[in-house]
Structures are given as structure tokens and as C-alpha cells.
XYZ file of C-alpha atoms in Angstrom:
404
model
C -20.695 12.558 18.935
C -20.952 13.819 15.346
C -21.763 17.423 14.513
C -24.083 16.214 11.732
C -25.061 12.645 12.682
C -26.661 10.273 10.219
C -28.881 7.378 11.127
C -28.032 3.882 9.988
C -30.993 3.909 7.606
C -29.535 6.967 5.892
C -26.197 5.237 5.518
C -27.370 1.996 3.982
C -28.853 3.048 0.607
C -25.593 4.426 -0.750
C -23.780 1.258 0.308
C -26.584 -1.060 -0.779
C -24.386 -3.505 -2.664
C -22.453 -4.537 0.426
C -25.510 -5.465 2.475
C -27.615 -7.651 0.213
C -27.743 -11.316 1.055
C -27.159 -14.233 -1.310
C -24.965 -14.841 -4.341
C -25.331 -11.385 -5.820
C -23.700 -9.779 -2.794
C -20.800 -12.227 -3.058
C -20.410 -11.507 -6.771
C -20.373 -7.777 -6.088
C -17.659 -8.295 -3.504
C -15.768 -10.458 -5.979
C -15.770 -7.711 -8.615
C -14.619 -5.126 -6.075
C -11.892 -7.444 -4.761
C -10.504 -8.176 -8.216
C -10.406 -4.503 -9.155
C -8.627 -3.765 -5.875
C -6.028 -6.456 -6.508
C -5.519 -6.040 -10.266
C -6.424 -2.419 -10.973
C -8.747 -0.947 -13.635
C -10.292 -3.458 -16.052
C -12.809 -3.397 -18.869
C -16.222 -4.958 -18.365
C -15.288 -7.806 -20.683
C -12.097 -8.508 -18.718
C -14.020 -8.409 -15.437
C -16.437 -11.018 -16.785
C -13.540 -13.192 -17.959
C -11.553 -13.001 -14.708
C -14.558 -13.539 -12.437
C -15.986 -16.360 -14.523
C -19.360 -14.621 -14.544
C -21.441 -14.434 -17.692
C -21.057 -11.190 -19.598
C -24.648 -10.213 -18.844
C -24.337 -10.937 -15.118
C -21.049 -9.057 -14.867
C -22.463 -6.046 -16.666
C -25.533 -5.927 -14.401
C -23.312 -6.036 -11.328
C -20.956 -3.373 -12.692
C -23.870 -1.046 -13.491
C -25.254 -1.507 -9.977
C -21.891 -0.815 -8.369
C -21.409 2.234 -10.572
C -24.864 3.503 -9.663
C -24.013 3.080 -5.987
C -20.901 5.196 -6.509
C -18.467 2.357 -5.784
C -17.076 2.162 -9.335
C -16.204 4.803 -11.876
C -15.390 4.827 -15.578
C -11.926 5.647 -16.862
C -10.887 7.083 -20.200
C -11.715 4.866 -23.225
C -8.783 2.731 -24.342
C -8.560 2.182 -28.097
C -7.507 -1.257 -29.266
C -6.726 -2.677 -32.674
C -10.297 -3.493 -33.622
C -13.796 -2.646 -32.506
C -15.055 -0.062 -30.095
C -12.693 1.349 -27.468
C -12.937 -0.399 -24.096
C -13.733 1.613 -21.002
C -11.816 0.560 -17.881
C -13.724 0.428 -14.617
C -12.001 1.192 -11.339
C -12.802 1.691 -7.677
C -14.187 5.142 -6.902
C -12.105 6.755 -4.156
C -15.198 8.406 -2.645
C -17.232 5.196 -2.903
C -16.773 4.372 0.757
C -14.777 5.797 3.642
C -13.402 3.947 6.646
C -12.184 5.008 10.063
C -9.376 3.075 11.724
C -8.335 3.405 15.360
C -5.067 1.812 16.470
C -4.571 1.604 20.214
C -0.974 0.877 21.149
C 1.082 0.746 24.309
C 2.895 3.997 23.518
C 0.507 5.754 21.113
C -2.950 5.754 19.585
C -3.787 6.850 16.069
C -6.991 7.457 14.142
C -7.125 7.609 10.344
C -9.738 8.161 7.665
C -9.132 5.930 4.639
C -10.917 6.083 1.294
C -12.048 3.210 -0.920
C -8.705 2.860 -2.718
C -6.662 2.819 0.497
C -5.483 6.428 0.599
C -5.235 7.978 4.061
C -7.106 11.274 3.962
C -6.781 12.341 7.593
C -4.753 11.302 10.616
C -4.694 12.117 14.327
C -2.091 10.802 16.811
C -1.752 10.710 20.590
C 1.541 9.701 22.243
C 1.543 8.680 25.908
C 3.559 6.743 28.451
C 0.813 4.115 28.730
C -2.807 3.854 27.535
C -5.389 4.575 30.214
C -8.981 3.805 29.133
C -10.124 7.360 29.822
C -7.404 9.056 27.788
C -7.835 6.681 24.856
C -11.622 7.088 24.764
C -11.337 10.872 24.993
C -8.817 10.868 22.150
C -11.001 8.539 20.049
C -14.107 10.711 20.391
C -12.261 13.974 19.770
C -10.348 12.569 16.797
C -13.425 10.982 15.208
C -15.459 14.164 15.581
C -12.653 16.298 14.141
C -11.978 14.001 11.200
C -15.649 13.527 10.320
C -16.189 17.287 10.475
C -13.567 17.653 7.745
C -15.442 15.272 5.421
C -17.711 16.965 2.894
C -21.307 16.772 4.182
C -22.476 14.814 1.131
C -19.817 12.141 1.775
C -20.394 11.575 5.489
C -23.060 8.962 4.831
C -20.381 6.946 3.027
C -18.422 6.293 6.210
C -18.885 2.529 6.215
C -17.455 1.666 9.599
C -14.821 2.065 12.277
C -12.224 -0.619 12.875
C -10.425 -0.777 16.215
C -7.077 -2.588 16.395
C -5.613 -3.062 19.846
C -3.701 -5.546 21.999
C -6.097 -7.811 23.848
C -6.082 -8.007 27.661
C -4.232 -4.723 28.051
C -4.722 -4.757 31.817
C -2.332 -7.723 32.083
C 0.614 -5.749 30.670
C 1.005 -3.082 33.358
C 4.225 -4.535 34.810
C 5.864 -4.939 31.404
C 5.181 -1.352 30.354
C 5.922 0.145 33.759
C 2.376 1.347 34.403
C 0.608 1.339 37.783
C -1.874 -1.572 37.650
C -4.708 0.759 38.626
C -4.131 2.864 35.500
C -4.834 -0.074 33.175
C -7.353 -1.963 35.326
C -10.293 -0.309 33.574
C -9.527 -2.161 30.347
C -10.750 -5.395 31.947
C -14.321 -4.140 32.169
C -14.386 -1.693 29.239
C -16.042 -2.975 26.061
C -14.569 -0.343 23.789
C -16.331 -1.653 20.690
C -19.743 -1.314 22.357
C -18.792 2.058 23.863
C -17.933 3.505 20.455
C -20.830 1.789 18.693
C -23.284 3.555 21.007
C -21.871 6.943 20.029
C -21.834 6.673 16.229
C -24.190 5.578 13.447
C -21.735 3.320 11.635
C -20.752 -0.245 12.602
C -17.703 -0.738 14.823
C -15.374 -3.745 14.568
C -12.660 -4.937 16.955
C -9.554 -6.995 16.187
C -6.173 -7.774 17.725
C -3.656 -5.186 16.518
C -1.078 -7.632 15.149
C -3.792 -9.588 13.321
C -4.974 -6.288 11.849
C -1.476 -5.521 10.610
C -1.392 -8.946 8.979
C -4.785 -8.283 7.387
C -3.511 -4.982 6.013
C -0.573 -6.792 4.426
C -3.030 -9.173 2.744
C -5.024 -6.318 1.232
C -2.425 -3.625 0.576
C 0.921 -5.451 0.604
C 3.261 -5.141 -2.363
C 4.241 -8.807 -2.730
C 1.925 -10.978 -0.671
C 2.886 -14.689 -0.616
C 0.468 -16.893 -2.516
C 0.292 -19.658 0.104
C 0.090 -19.942 3.867
C 2.353 -17.620 5.805
C 3.343 -16.653 9.325
C 3.500 -12.934 10.011
C 5.569 -11.165 12.674
C 4.880 -7.541 13.554
C 7.537 -5.909 15.719
C 5.983 -3.102 17.736
C 6.380 -2.065 21.345
C 5.779 -5.786 21.892
C 6.096 -8.281 19.057
C 2.880 -9.865 17.814
C 1.831 -11.849 14.824
C -0.765 -13.149 12.441
C -1.522 -16.352 10.576
C -2.733 -16.655 6.988
C -4.159 -20.010 5.890
C -5.520 -20.642 2.397
C -5.209 -16.949 1.640
C -7.372 -15.920 4.592
C -6.511 -14.271 7.900
C -6.990 -16.830 10.646
C -7.757 -15.293 14.049
C -8.775 -18.430 15.945
C -11.352 -19.223 18.602
C -10.529 -16.235 20.820
C -9.389 -13.860 18.090
C -5.827 -14.115 19.365
C -4.281 -16.640 16.961
C -0.746 -15.748 16.000
C 0.205 -14.618 19.512
C 3.848 -15.230 18.687
C 5.074 -12.983 21.491
C 4.185 -15.710 23.981
C 6.225 -18.382 22.194
C 9.171 -19.789 24.210
C 12.628 -19.093 22.751
C 16.213 -19.093 23.963
C 17.402 -16.084 25.922
C 20.911 -14.630 25.839
C 21.939 -16.822 28.782
C 20.429 -19.963 27.264
C 17.378 -19.976 29.497
C 13.884 -20.114 28.021
C 12.090 -16.773 27.731
C 9.149 -15.501 25.746
C 9.777 -14.044 22.297
C 8.314 -10.775 23.552
C 11.469 -10.351 25.666
C 13.809 -10.898 22.699
C 12.210 -9.212 19.735
C 10.174 -6.226 20.950
C 11.049 -2.578 20.429
C 10.549 -2.145 24.174
C 13.749 -4.170 24.577
C 15.630 -1.728 22.376
C 14.226 1.130 24.431
C 15.500 -0.533 27.610
C 18.989 -0.988 26.119
C 19.132 2.654 25.083
C 17.909 3.968 28.428
C 20.356 1.717 30.332
C 23.181 3.240 28.294
C 21.937 6.782 28.883
C 20.992 7.181 25.231
C 17.818 8.880 23.970
C 14.998 6.592 22.857
C 12.281 9.091 21.896
C 12.745 8.609 18.157
C 11.525 4.992 18.474
C 8.007 6.340 19.019
C 8.091 9.874 17.647
C 9.685 9.066 14.259
C 9.242 5.305 13.719
C 10.268 5.537 10.059
C 13.589 7.239 10.884
C 15.215 6.185 14.155
C 18.097 8.171 15.600
C 19.703 5.564 17.878
C 23.149 4.323 18.827
C 24.414 2.000 16.065
C 26.146 -0.511 18.351
C 23.060 -0.903 20.550
C 20.859 -1.262 17.481
C 23.125 -3.999 16.093
C 22.908 -5.910 19.380
C 19.118 -5.670 19.389
C 18.756 -6.771 15.743
C 20.895 -9.835 16.421
C 18.863 -10.830 19.483
C 15.528 -10.135 17.804
C 16.484 -11.998 14.624
C 17.612 -15.037 16.615
C 14.390 -15.038 18.621
C 12.210 -14.760 15.525
C 14.147 -17.619 13.898
C 13.557 -19.834 16.950
C 9.838 -19.033 16.986
C 9.503 -19.479 13.224
C 11.128 -22.914 13.382
C 8.662 -24.074 16.043
C 5.718 -22.693 14.060
C 6.829 -24.229 10.755
C 7.211 -27.610 12.469
C 3.475 -27.498 13.290
C 2.095 -25.750 10.206
C 3.879 -26.100 6.898
C 4.050 -22.362 6.227
C 5.263 -21.338 2.787
C 6.691 -18.067 4.025
C 7.605 -15.968 7.037
C 6.909 -12.240 6.698
C 8.449 -9.712 9.092
C 7.272 -6.131 9.435
C 7.266 -3.587 12.205
C 7.133 -0.025 13.392
C 10.695 0.676 12.322
C 12.755 2.156 9.488
C 12.885 0.127 6.273
C 16.622 -0.521 6.534
C 16.251 -1.893 10.073
C 13.450 -4.182 8.894
C 15.607 -5.437 6.020
C 18.490 -6.248 8.370
C 16.148 -7.976 10.805
C 14.792 -10.211 8.037
C 18.336 -11.061 6.913
C 19.409 -12.026 10.430
C 16.267 -14.067 11.100
C 16.649 -15.976 7.835
C 20.340 -16.654 8.448
C 19.702 -17.877 12.006
C 16.866 -20.091 10.776
C 19.250 -21.751 8.349
C 21.648 -22.304 11.241
C 19.142 -24.645 12.893
C 18.894 -28.354 12.184
C 16.132 -28.317 9.572
C 15.842 -32.087 9.154
C 12.197 -32.890 8.457
C 11.356 -29.209 7.897
C 10.490 -27.546 4.592
C 12.349 -24.254 4.931
C 10.006 -21.292 4.389
C 10.828 -18.231 2.336
C 11.569 -15.102 4.352
C 10.332 -11.723 3.235
C 9.637 -8.175 4.370
C 6.244 -6.697 4.999
C 5.608 -3.532 3.063
C 3.531 -1.292 5.320
C 5.856 -0.622 8.254
C 4.693 1.808 10.967
C 1.272 2.302 9.357
C 0.379 -1.415 9.156
C -1.740 -1.589 12.317
C -3.631 1.632 11.625
C -4.262 0.669 7.994
C -5.312 -2.730 9.277
C -7.831 -1.140 11.611
C -9.419 0.822 8.755
C -9.323 -2.290 6.587
C -11.515 -4.273 9.007
C -14.801 -2.651 7.866
C -13.495 -2.661 4.283
C -12.994 -6.426 4.426
C -16.185 -7.141 6.339
C -18.425 -5.203 3.995
C -16.819 -5.149 0.549
C -14.253 -7.879 -0.109
C -13.898 -11.630 -0.543
C -10.823 -13.360 0.828
C -7.974 -14.466 -1.408
C -9.288 -18.032 -1.580
C -12.404 -16.592 -3.223
C -10.221 -14.728 -5.697
C -8.306 -17.937 -6.443
C -11.544 -19.798 -7.139
C -12.673 -17.028 -9.460
C -9.354 -17.049 -11.287
């Protein structure tokens, strides 16, 4: 599908450090992970933080620099001795494609090695048919790759796909004819895309991907275990244990939308019915109010204030109920809430959820800290692009803790 396709063998040499087996590959990943988390550092500081010998660290740094993954900064003069030269990640060192497939829109991005989005394509629809999503994916990938300088195309290190699992089961909830979504049951989209392109393709649940993006790019990521809620068209979640994203046996761990909570009338419903943006859309449409801004401008909603207040209260109460049940099973240090919504709405949602949590009987429960995610509407798409980044270049946070 590429105008100038590259074979896998052409791709590998420039990304050699990420594919070697054994301890050296892990140490290379460790150096890259520390520089990503802490920013530019001198060779001596890298050796100190990683716990590697100076000689080993310098060999690894030279290899990564030769591969184009690291670059030198301007010399920094200290009080004594020679000036130190900080090393940092090279933005062009590796490029990553991320495809987010959602229930109201799909988006493809090209991300560089430092996490900057260099290109973006978006498709908005009423519901995601397999044919329309695949056509969009191929057209968007071809267009974005064509914009990459020819000498950098071999540095595209992978495509991550983030999507809700079992999409064909959601036709009734999103108002789609079952026949329109039935094709998802037999479509292996990872294999379909992998056949068309020379780079590896990875697949992950969209809410787990958003959680993974928070781990890598988040502003203030909790140090311990945390439960993550992502409020999109439907609410989903992620689980972080020992600093590592936990996806479970089926890849669907953190499916918080299925958790039972109290409805407005006191009956038990699923969290998905209380804390999803689809519920806000339904409230707006029932009142004859426009709802387009929920999907067209997720960072700046233009919605009726009274209806929004009602939804925030219901969603916050539902999240508090679900968080209490989760904390009773796993002693989470924190609960993080993010979503495809404006920052002020997210802040209010966190405040309500925390307040309603404290309104529960917390006997026998260690109350978790509540906090906001930091990536908002772009979390799932960034998370998609971060899948190949994590798989090929990084160690998890437990590895960083051991090094520290």
C-alpha cells in the first residue's frame, strides 16, 4: 500500500538496537527509557542512574547514537573538568503510526521518537463499519507515509491499533444495524494491515492503550498501582500493577464499563450506562439540544450547562461506586480519570467522583488518591502509537525502579 515500500530487512538495520536478544538489548531499552522519563543526561549520569559500569554505558550510548536513536546536545560547562555533553532522544530516531478506532470516529497519527505528533488524519462517522475503517486506514497510512522524507521511511518502527474489542456486540447500544458491524467478528484487522505493510502491527484494547499512554507520556503518573478510567463514547479502563500495564488473559483487563453500579432509580446497571459520553449525547438529543461538539470538538464542548451538570453528577457517582468495588479487591494507590472531554469537565468529574467515594462507608478500605489524566482526547491515539514504541524500545516502570 506504500508508494515506496521497504522490506523488513531494509527496516531492521537502522533499528538494530531494539531487536537484539539478551541483556544488551534490555540495557539499551533501559537507557532509552530513562532518557524518555528524565530528559537529557550526560554519559556519566546515565551510567550512575542505570547502575551500569561507565564502560558498558558508554558502549551502549555510542551504539544508540550510531543507530540514530540518540543525539548529542550542547556541552554544559561545570565548575571543574571538561564540559559534559548531554545525550537525548533523537526525534527522527524512530517513527510510529497509531490507529485509533472508535465508535464515533477513527484517527491515524504519525508520532516521532520523542512523542510529537507529526501528522494526523481523522474520520467521523455514525458507526464504524469494517469496510469504511479499513479504507480510511489504508488511505491515511499511504498519505501520511508519503509525507515522510524518503530517507526516514525505513524508520517507521510499527503501527499500533487501539480499538474496542468485540465491536459487533455493540450494535444495539450505538444504534447501528447489526449487519453493519457483523463483519468485525470475522475480521482480523491486525493481520489484514500486517499483510499490506512492511512494519510490524500491534493490536490493543483502546482504553488499555490510553492507560499505556498515560504511563509513558503522563505529566504526574502515580508511583504505585492505579486504576484508570477513560471516558469516551463508552467508558473503559486500564489497570497498572507494579508500574506495568496489566491487560490480562484476554487483553481486556480493566473493562470497568461492565462493572455493576447503582442507577438513578436504585436498580443495578452497568457503569457504561452511567458514565459514558453516549449518555450525555442521549440527554442532549432528548432535550432537543445539539450534541455535535461532543465528537467534533472534544476539547471544547458547546453543550447545555444544566444537562452537563446532571451528567457529571451521574458519571461521578458511577465511577465512585466502581472504584470502591475495585479498591476492595486490589489495594490501588490511586484512581486516575481521563476522557475525550474538555479539561474543566474532567476536573469537575474527578472532584465529584472523589467526593462520592468519600461518601461511602470506607471501613476496611484504604482510600485511594484521585487524580486527573493528562492526555485527554488524544490519549487513545497516542496510546496506539505508543504500542510499538513500548514493544520495541522501552522497559516498564518496574525496570526503571530496579535501575534507580
